[in-house]
Coordinates of C-alpha atoms and ligand atoms in Angstrom, one line a residue:
X2 CA -3.1 27.0 -9.6
X3 CA -1.5 26.5 -13.0
X4 CA -1.4 22.7 -13.9
X5 CA 1.1 21.7 -16.6
X6 CA -0.2 20.3 -19.8
X7 CA 1.1 16.7 -19.2
X8 CA 3.4 14.7 -17.1
X9 CA 5.9 12.2 -18.6
X10 CA 7.1 9.3 -16.3
X11 CA 10.1 7.6 -17.3
X12 CA 10.0 3.9 -16.3
X13 CA 11.3 1.8 -19.2
X14 CA 14.6 0.9 -17.4
X15 CA 15.4 -2.3 -16.1
X16 CA 16.5 -1.4 -12.7
X17 CA 19.4 -4.0 -13.0
X18 CA 20.6 -3.0 -9.6
X19 CA 17.5 -4.2 -8.1
X20 CA 18.6 -7.7 -9.0
X21 CA 14.8 -8.7 -9.6
X22 CA 12.7 -10.6 -12.1
X23 CA 10.0 -7.8 -11.9
X24 CA 10.6 -4.2 -13.2
X25 CA 11.9 -1.7 -10.7
X26 CA 8.9 0.5 -10.8
X27 CA 6.7 -2.5 -9.8
X28 CA 8.4 -2.9 -6.4
X29 CA 6.2 -1.7 -3.4
X30 CA 6.6 1.3 -1.3
X31 CA 4.1 1.3 1.8
X32 CA 2.0 -1.1 0.0
X33 CA 1.7 0.2 -3.6
X34 CA 4.1 -0.1 -6.5
X35 CA 6.4 2.9 -6.9
X36 CA 4.8 3.6 -10.3
X37 CA 1.3 4.0 -8.4
X38 CA 2.8 6.7 -6.5
X39 CA 4.4 8.4 -9.5
X40 CA 1.1 8.3 -11.5
X41 CA -0.9 9.7 -8.4
X42 CA 1.6 12.7 -8.1
X43 CA 1.3 13.2 -11.8
X44 CA -2.5 13.0 -12.0
X45 CA -2.5 15.9 -9.2
X46 CA -0.7 18.4 -11.2
X47 CA -1.4 17.8 -14.8
X48 CA -4.3 18.6 -17.1
X49 CA -4.2 15.4 -19.3
X50 CA -3.4 11.7 -18.6
X51 CA 0.1 11.1 -17.8
X52 CA 2.5 9.4 -20.4
X53 CA 4.3 6.6 -19.1
X54 CA 7.5 5.4 -20.9
X55 CA 7.6 1.6 -20.6
X56 CA 10.2 -0.9 -22.1
X57 CA 11.5 -3.5 -20.0
X58 CA 8.7 -5.8 -19.0
X59 CA 6.2 -3.3 -20.2
X60 CA 3.2 -5.7 -20.1
X61 CA 3.5 -5.8 -16.2
X62 CA 3.3 -2.2 -15.8
X63 CA 0.5 -1.9 -18.5
X64 CA -1.3 -4.6 -16.7
X65 CA -1.3 -2.9 -13.4
X66 CA -1.9 0.9 -14.8
X67 CA -4.5 -0.1 -17.3
X68 CA -6.2 2.8 -18.9
X69 CA -5.3 5.4 -16.4
X70 CA -2.4 6.5 -18.2
X71 CA -1.1 6.8 -22.0
X72 CA 1.9 4.7 -22.9
X73 CA 5.2 5.4 -24.9
X74 CA 7.4 2.5 -25.9
X75 CA 11.1 2.6 -25.6
X76 CA 12.3 -0.7 -27.0
X77 CA 15.9 -0.2 -26.6
X78 CA 17.1 1.7 -23.4
X79 CA 19.2 4.3 -24.8
X80 CA 19.1 6.7 -21.9
X81 CA 16.6 9.2 -20.3
X82 CA 16.7 11.7 -23.4
X83 CA 15.9 8.8 -25.7
X84 CA 13.1 7.8 -23.4
X85 CA 11.5 11.2 -23.8
X86 CA 12.0 11.0 -27.6
X87 CA 9.9 8.0 -27.8
X88 CA 6.9 10.0 -26.6
X89 CA 7.3 12.4 -29.3
X90 CA 4.1 11.5 -31.3
X91 CA 2.1 12.3 -28.0
X92 CA 4.0 15.1 -27.0
X93 CA 3.9 17.0 -30.4
X94 CA 0.2 17.6 -30.2
X95 CA 0.5 19.3 -26.9
X96 CA 1.5 22.9 -26.1
X97 CA 2.6 24.4 -22.9
X98 CA 4.8 23.0 -20.2
X99 CA 5.5 19.1 -19.7
X100 CA 6.9 17.9 -16.4
X101 CA 9.2 15.1 -17.1
X102 CA 10.1 12.9 -14.1
X103 CA 12.0 9.7 -13.3
X104 CA 9.8 6.8 -12.4
X105 CA 11.9 5.9 -9.5
X106 CA 11.5 8.8 -7.1
X107 CA 8.2 8.3 -5.2
X108 CA 8.9 10.5 -2.2
X109 CA 8.4 13.6 -4.7
X110 CA 5.4 15.7 -3.5
X111 CA 3.0 16.9 -5.9
X112 CA 3.4 20.3 -4.4
X113 CA 7.0 20.5 -5.0
X114 CA 6.3 19.7 -8.6
X115 CA 3.6 22.2 -8.8
X116 CA 5.9 25.0 -7.3
X117 CA 8.5 24.2 -10.0
X118 CA 5.9 24.7 -12.6
X119 CA 5.0 28.0 -11.0
X120 CA 8.5 29.0 -10.9
X121 CA 8.8 28.2 -14.6
X122 CA 5.6 30.1 -15.5
X123 CA 6.3 33.3 -13.4
X124 CA 9.8 33.6 -14.6
X125 CA 9.1 32.7 -18.2
X126 CA 11.5 29.8 -18.3
X127 CA 11.7 27.4 -21.1
X128 CA 13.2 24.7 -19.0
X129 CA 13.5 24.3 -15.2
X130 CA 15.4 21.4 -13.4
X131 CA 14.5 20.6 -10.1
X132 CA 17.4 20.3 -7.6
X133 CA 18.1 19.3 -4.0
X134 CA 21.0 19.8 -1.6
X135 CA 22.4 16.3 -0.2
X136 CA 24.9 15.6 2.4
X137 CA 26.0 12.8 0.2
X138 CA 25.6 13.4 -3.5
X139 CA 27.3 10.2 -4.7
X140 CA 25.7 8.8 -7.8
X141 CA 23.5 11.8 -8.6
X142 CA 24.0 14.1 -11.6
X143 CA 25.5 17.3 -10.3
X144 CA 24.1 20.8 -10.7
X145 CA 26.9 23.0 -12.4
X146 CA 26.3 26.6 -12.2
X147 CA 28.2 29.7 -13.6
X148 CA 29.8 32.7 -11.8
X149 CA 26.3 34.4 -11.8
X150 CA 24.7 31.3 -10.3
X151 CA 22.8 30.3 -13.4
X152 CA 22.6 26.7 -14.6
X153 CA 25.5 25.8 -16.9
X154 CA 24.9 22.1 -17.2
X155 CA 24.2 19.0 -15.4
X156 CA 27.2 16.3 -15.3
X157 CA 26.3 12.8 -14.4
X158 CA 28.4 11.3 -11.4
X159 CA 30.2 9.0 -13.8
X160 CA 31.2 11.8 -16.2
X161 CA 32.2 14.3 -13.3
X162 CA 35.6 15.4 -12.4
X163 CA 36.8 15.1 -8.8
X164 CA 36.0 18.8 -8.3
X165 CA 32.6 18.5 -9.6
X166 CA 31.8 15.5 -7.4
X167 CA 32.5 17.8 -4.4
X168 CA 29.2 19.9 -5.5
X169 CA 26.3 18.6 -3.3
X170 CA 23.5 20.2 -5.3
X171 CA 22.1 17.4 -7.4
X172 CA 19.7 16.8 -10.1
X173 CA 16.4 15.3 -8.8
X174 CA 15.3 14.0 -12.3
X175 CA 12.2 16.1 -12.5
X176 CA 12.0 18.8 -14.9
X177 CA 9.4 21.4 -16.4
X178 CA 9.8 21.8 -20.3
X179 CA 8.3 24.0 -22.8
X180 CA 7.2 21.1 -24.9
X181 CA 8.0 22.2 -28.4
X182 CA 11.4 23.5 -27.4
X183 CA 12.0 20.1 -25.7
X184 CA 11.2 18.1 -28.8
X185 CA 13.4 20.1 -31.0
X186 CA 16.2 20.2 -28.7
X187 CA 16.0 16.3 -28.1
X188 CA 17.1 15.9 -31.8
X189 CA 20.4 17.5 -31.2
X190 CA 21.3 15.1 -28.4
X191 CA 24.3 12.8 -28.6
X192 CA 25.7 9.9 -26.5
X193 CA 29.3 11.0 -26.2
X194 CA 29.7 10.2 -22.4
X195 CA 30.8 7.4 -20.0
X196 CA 27.6 5.4 -20.3
X197 CA 27.2 5.9 -24.0
X198 CA 23.5 7.1 -23.3
X199 CA 21.4 10.0 -24.4
X200 CA 20.9 12.0 -21.3
X201 CA 17.9 14.0 -20.8
X202 CA 20.2 16.1 -18.7
X203 CA 22.0 17.5 -21.8
X204 CA 19.0 19.0 -23.1
X205 CA 19.1 21.7 -20.6
X206 CA 22.6 22.8 -21.8
X207 CA 21.5 22.6 -25.5
X208 CA 18.4 24.8 -24.7
X209 CA 20.6 27.4 -22.9
X210 CA 23.3 27.3 -25.8
X211 CA 20.5 28.2 -28.2
X212 CA 19.4 31.2 -26.2
X213 CA 16.5 29.8 -24.4
X214 CA 15.8 30.6 -20.7
X215 CA 16.9 27.6 -18.4
X216 CA 16.7 27.6 -14.7
X217 CA 17.0 25.6 -11.6
X218 CA 14.4 25.2 -8.8
X219 CA 15.5 23.9 -5.4
X220 CA 13.6 21.6 -3.5
X221 CA 13.0 22.5 0.1
X222 CA 13.1 18.9 1.5
X223 CA 15.9 16.9 0.4
X224 CA 14.4 13.7 1.3
X225 CA 11.9 13.9 -1.7
X226 CA 14.8 13.4 -4.1
X227 CA 15.9 10.1 -2.9
X228 CA 15.8 7.7 -6.2
X229 CA 15.3 3.9 -5.7
X230 CA 18.1 2.1 -7.5
X231 CA 18.8 -0.8 -5.1
X232 CA 16.9 -2.7 -2.4
X233 CA 18.7 -0.7 0.2
X234 CA 17.3 2.5 -1.2
X235 CA 14.1 0.8 -1.4
X236 CA 14.0 0.2 2.1
X237 CA 15.3 3.8 2.9
X238 CA 12.3 5.4 0.9
X239 CA 9.9 2.9 2.4
X240 CA 11.0 4.3 5.8
X241 CA 10.8 7.9 4.7
X242 CA 7.3 7.5 3.4
X243 CA 6.3 5.7 6.4
X244 CA 7.4 8.5 8.7
X245 CA 5.5 11.1 6.6
X246 CA 2.3 9.0 6.8
X247 CA 2.8 8.2 10.6
X248 CA 3.5 11.8 11.2
X249 CA 0.3 12.9 9.4
X250 CA -1.7 10.7 11.6
X251 CA -0.3 11.9 14.8
X252 CA -0.8 15.5 13.8
X253 CA -4.5 14.4 13.3
X254 CA -4.9 13.2 16.8
X255 CA -3.7 9.6 16.7
X256 CA -1.3 8.0 19.3
X257 CA 1.2 5.8 17.8
X258 CA 3.1 4.3 20.6
X259 CA 6.1 3.4 18.5
X260 CA 6.1 5.1 15.2
X261 CA 9.1 3.1 13.8
X262 CA 7.1 -0.1 14.2
X263 CA 3.7 1.0 12.9
X264 CA 3.0 0.3 9.2
X265 CA 0.1 2.3 7.8
X266 CA -0.7 2.4 4.2
X267 CA -1.3 5.8 2.2
X268 CA -5.0 5.4 2.1
X269 CA -5.8 4.5 5.6
X270 CA -8.0 6.8 7.5
X271 CA -7.7 6.7 11.5
X272 CA -10.1 8.7 13.8
X273 CA -8.6 10.9 16.5
X274 CA -8.0 9.3 20.1
X275 CA -7.2 6.1 18.6
X276 CA -4.1 4.4 20.0
X277 CA -2.0 2.1 17.9
X278 CA 0.6 -0.1 19.6
X279 CA 3.7 -1.4 17.7
X280 CA 3.3 -4.1 15.2
X281 CA 0.2 -3.0 13.4
X282 CA 0.0 -3.3 9.8
X283 CA -2.9 -1.4 8.2
X284 CA -3.3 -1.7 4.5
X285 CA -5.5 -0.7 1.6
X286 CA -8.7 1.4 2.2
X287 CA -8.9 0.7 5.8
X288 CA -10.9 3.1 7.9
X289 CA -10.5 2.9 11.8
X290 CA -12.9 5.0 13.9
X291 CA -12.2 7.2 16.8
X292 CA -10.9 6.2 20.2
X293 CA -10.1 2.6 19.2
X294 CA -7.2 0.8 20.7
X295 CA -5.3 -1.4 18.2
X296 CA -3.2 -3.5 20.6
X297 CA 0.1 -5.1 19.2
X298 CA 0.4 -7.3 16.0
X299 CA -2.7 -6.7 13.9
X300 CA -3.0 -7.0 10.2
X301 CA -5.9 -5.1 8.9
X302 CA -6.6 -4.9 5.1
X303 CA -9.5 -3.2 3.5
X304 CA -11.7 -3.1 6.5
X305 CA -13.8 -0.6 8.3
X306 CA -13.8 -0.4 12.0
X307 CA -16.1 1.7 14.2
X308 CA -15.4 3.8 17.2
X309 CA -14.1 2.5 20.6
X310 CA -13.3 -0.8 19.2
X311 CA -10.3 -2.9 20.5
X312 CA -8.5 -5.2 18.4
X313 CA -5.5 -7.5 19.4
X314 CA -3.2 -9.7 17.5
X315 CA -5.6 -10.6 14.8
X316 CA -6.1 -10.5 11.1
X317 CA -8.9 -8.9 9.5
X318 CA -9.5 -8.9 5.8
X319 CA -12.2 -7.0 3.9
X320 CA -14.6 -6.9 6.7
X321 CA -16.6 -4.4 8.7
X322 CA -16.7 -4.1 12.5
X323 CA -19.0 -1.9 14.6
X324 CA -18.5 0.1 17.7
X325 CA -17.3 -1.0 21.2
X326 CA -16.5 -4.4 19.9
X327 CA -13.6 -6.5 21.1
X328 CA -11.5 -8.7 18.7
X329 CA -8.9 -11.2 19.5
X330 CA -6.3 -11.9 20.7
X331 CA -5.7 -14.4 17.7
X332 CA -9.0 -13.9 15.7
X333 CA -9.1 -14.4 12.0
X334 CA -11.7 -12.4 10.1
X335 CA -11.8 -13.4 6.6
X336 CA -13.5 -11.6 3.7
X337 CA -17.2 -10.7 4.2
X338 CA -17.2 -10.7 8.0
X339 CA -19.7 -8.1 9.2
X340 CA -19.3 -7.6 13.1
X341 CA -22.0 -5.6 15.0
X342 CA -21.5 -3.2 18.0
X343 CA -20.6 -4.5 21.4
X344 CA -19.7 -7.9 19.9
X345 CA -16.9 -9.9 21.5
X346 CA -14.9 -12.2 19.1
X347 CA -12.3 -14.0 21.2
X348 CA -9.3 -16.2 20.8
X349 CA -9.0 -18.7 18.0
X350 CA -12.3 -17.8 16.2
X351 CA -12.2 -17.6 12.6
X352 CA -15.2 -15.9 10.8
X353 CA -15.8 -15.7 7.0
X354 CA -18.6 -14.3 4.9
X355 CA -20.7 -14.1 8.0
X356 CA -22.6 -11.6 9.9
X357 CA -22.6 -11.4 13.8
X358 CA -25.4 -9.0 15.3
X359 CA -24.8 -6.6 18.1
X360 CA -23.9 -7.8 21.5
X361 CA -23.3 -11.3 20.5
X362 CA -20.4 -13.4 21.7
X363 CA -18.2 -15.8 20.0
X364 CA -15.5 -16.1 22.6
X365 CA -13.4 -19.0 22.0
X366 CA -12.3 -21.7 19.3
X367 CA -15.0 -21.2 16.9
X368 CA -15.5 -21.2 13.1
X369 CA -18.3 -19.3 11.8
X370 CA -18.3 -19.7 8.0
X371 CA -21.3 -18.5 5.8
X372 CA -23.4 -17.9 9.0
X373 CA -25.8 -15.3 9.9
X374 CA -25.8 -14.9 13.7
X375 CA -28.4 -12.4 15.2
X376 CA -28.1 -10.1 18.1
X377 CA -27.5 -11.2 21.7
X378 CA -26.3 -14.7 20.7
X379 CA -24.0 -16.6 22.6
X380 CA -21.8 -18.9 20.8
X381 CA -20.0 -21.3 23.1
X382 CA -16.6 -22.6 22.8
X383 CA -15.6 -24.8 19.8
X384 CA -18.7 -24.1 17.7
X385 CA -18.5 -25.1 14.2
X386 CA -20.6 -24.1 11.2
X387 CA -20.3 -27.0 8.9
X388 CA -20.6 -25.0 5.9
X389 CA -19.2 -27.2 3.2
X390 CA -20.4 -30.6 2.0
X391 CA -17.8 -30.9 -0.5
X392 CA -19.5 -29.5 -3.3
X393 CA -21.5 -26.5 -2.1
X394 CA -21.4 -23.9 0.7
X395 CA -24.5 -23.6 3.0
X396 CA -25.6 -21.0 5.3
X397 CA -26.5 -21.5 8.9
X398 CA -28.7 -19.0 10.3
X399 CA -29.0 -18.3 14.2
X400 CA -31.5 -15.9 15.2
X401 CA -31.6 -13.4 18.1
X402 CA -31.0 -14.2 21.7
X403 CA -30.1 -18.0 20.8
X404 CA -27.7 -19.7 22.9
X405 CA -25.3 -22.4 21.4
X406 CA -23.6 -24.6 23.8
X407 CA -20.1 -25.7 23.6
X408 CA -18.8 -27.9 21.0
X409 CA -21.8 -27.9 18.8
X410 CA -21.7 -28.6 15.1
X411 CA -24.3 -26.6 12.8
X412 CA -24.6 -28.6 9.9
X413 CA -25.7 -26.0 7.1
X414 CA -28.2 -25.1 5.7
X415 CA -29.9 -25.0 9.1
X416 CA -31.8 -22.4 11.1
X417 CA -31.8 -21.9 14.9
X418 CA -34.9 -19.9 15.7
X419 CA -35.0 -17.1 18.2
X420 CA -34.2 -17.6 21.7
X421 CA -33.3 -21.4 21.3
X422 CA -30.9 -23.3 23.2
X423 CA -28.6 -26.1 21.9
X424 CA -27.0 -28.5 24.4
X425 CA -23.3 -28.7 24.4
X426 CA -22.0 -31.5 22.0
X427 CA -24.9 -31.5 19.7
X428 CA -24.7 -32.0 16.1
X429 CA -27.7 -30.0 14.7
X430 CA -29.2 -31.0 11.2
X431 CA -32.7 -29.8 11.7
X432 CA -34.3 -26.5 12.5
X433 CA -34.5 -25.6 16.2
X434 CA -37.8 -24.0 17.0
X435 CA -37.9 -20.7 19.0
X436 CA -37.2 -20.8 22.6
X437 CA -37.1 -24.6 22.8
X438 CA -34.0 -26.8 23.7
X439 CA -32.2 -29.0 21.2
X440 CA -30.3 -31.9 22.3
X441 CA -28.6 -34.0 19.7
X442 CA -26.1 -36.2 21.0
X443 CA -26.0 -39.9 22.1
X444 CA -27.2 -40.5 25.9
X445 CA -24.5 -41.4 28.2
X446 CA -24.1 -45.0 29.4
X447 CA -22.1 -46.2 32.2
X448 CA -20.8 -49.7 32.5
X449 CA -20.2 -50.1 36.2
X450 CA -17.1 -52.3 37.1
X451 CA -16.0 -52.5 33.5
X452 CA -12.5 -51.7 34.2
X453 CA -11.9 -54.3 36.8
X454 CA -13.8 -57.0 34.9
X455 CA -11.3 -56.4 32.2
X456 CA -8.4 -56.5 34.7
X457 CA -7.2 -53.2 33.3
X458 CA -6.5 -51.5 36.6
X459 CA -7.3 -52.4 40.3
X460 CA -9.1 -50.3 42.8
X461 CA -6.9 -49.0 45.6
X462 CA -3.6 -50.1 44.2
Ligands
UD1_514 C1 19.0 10.3 -13.3 C2 19.7 11.5 -13.8 C3 20.6 12.1 -12.7 C4 19.8 12.2 -11.5 C5 19.2 10.9 -11.1 C6 18.2 11.2 -10.0 C7 20.0 11.2 -16.2 C8 21.1 11.1 -17.5 N1 20.6 11.4 -15.0 O1 20.1 9.3 -12.9 O2 21.1 13.2 -13.2 O3 20.7 12.6 -10.4 O4 18.4 10.4 -12.3 O5 17.6 10.0 -9.4 O6 18.9 11.5 -16.6 N2 14.9 5.4 -18.0 C9 14.1 5.1 -19.1 N3 14.8 4.7 -20.3 C10 16.1 4.8 -20.3 C11 16.9 5.1 -19.1 C12 16.2 5.4 -18.0 O7 12.9 5.1 -19.1 O8 16.8 4.4 -21.3 C13 14.1 5.6 -16.7 C14 14.3 4.8 -15.6 O9 13.5 3.6 -15.6 C15 14.2 5.4 -14.3 C16 14.5 6.8 -14.9 O10 14.5 6.9 -16.2 O11 12.9 5.5 -13.8 C17 15.9 7.2 -14.5 O12 16.8 6.4 -14.9 P1 18.0 6.0 -13.9 O13 19.0 4.8 -14.9 O14 17.7 5.5 -12.8 O15 19.0 7.2 -13.9 P2 20.0 7.7 -12.8 O16 21.3 6.9 -13.0 O17 19.4 7.4 -11.6
CA515 CA1 17.6 6.6 -10.6

């Protein structure tokens, strides 16, 4: 595989049509900013760090991408040709091919760009533009070919004649250029067009006139070209990418009951024979094992789930869950929850920064915060780890095989030793020895006849 020497991503534009306070390329598609998708694609096909041309709200993009790329600054947005010019000082030191790509086409595949580079290489081209055939080419630059079928020039929609607008082969905004020829041709650009901009597209015509070899490579999948200029297009691209991701998982042996209502991020891994019901949102670096069932309406972020585990209507953040465990409905696992195998976490249970050992049960209405719960522990309904004294957080430790009755408060720091029982309604402040029973609640007092004495109610009325 012949990589290109460098990729230049144009991302200085304001994205006016997004009507947003943040730069267009920072809007998210399937959970990541548009620019993230572009940079990942660039890294796959180039030999050196990608160059990102930034301008409008450059700091936001720089803050996000950090040192993963090189930057060129376009202080005035004078057009896509001008955007490449500002990368001059970086590009002049590099020989070979540069791929130049608009920053707003995240569906573009690295394999397509790679094929374009190979086409340029094999044909000895000085420049190749990527094109695609669209049913509705409105808004895109059109590929104008001569009688021989070779590229004549690219005409922007706004500059095109009625006849040219009927052409449905469009410019994708991804090109492969001989770097040194690109730089010398950029010097000859003018801005005599409807938008008064320096169009990168004109460079191809200039190069051709100068006798260089200029060609077009047609992309197979027209979906790849969809650019994002508006929020409507943002949603369209999101849907296409989602379909691509979902198809990948189904082909890998995952059942998606309704792929149109399943939201899986690009980095999520799912084992085979897992079934995903509608309304699941799987984000970040989440890994789901084999044979799991994700019943409707979960949000799972940066978490690892074992095999044969079932989750329903729950939120799981930065946590780990073992095999054959059941979570939910309506459980909330906050960061740092480490749940073992064959555990049962039931409804309205919140867990944070805690571990729950194998086969333990926290079935209803409990809060386990900063707790270390052993294996085979039963945590009754309504148990609270009282972990915060207003200043500091403290740990509650419950050893293996302990039984915590309903409505118990464990005032941390506290330890419940192995096999101990705690009576319902107890407020535990001291260590409970192993295999003993702790009762920490006021004794019941019955005052016979109290109601009638007070004349509140009469018997038999
Ligand atoms: C561009 C192409 C058009 C193509 C379309 C595909 C030109 C002149 N036109 O049009 O032929 O069909 O993409 O999506 O190239 N940018 C800068 N600096 C600027 C202007 C733009 O960095 O001064 C960046 C933008 O941030 C954007 C990219 O270049 O990421 C494309 O610019 P945009 O204004 O979206 O171009 P289109 O009108 O879509
Ligand atoms: Ca665009």
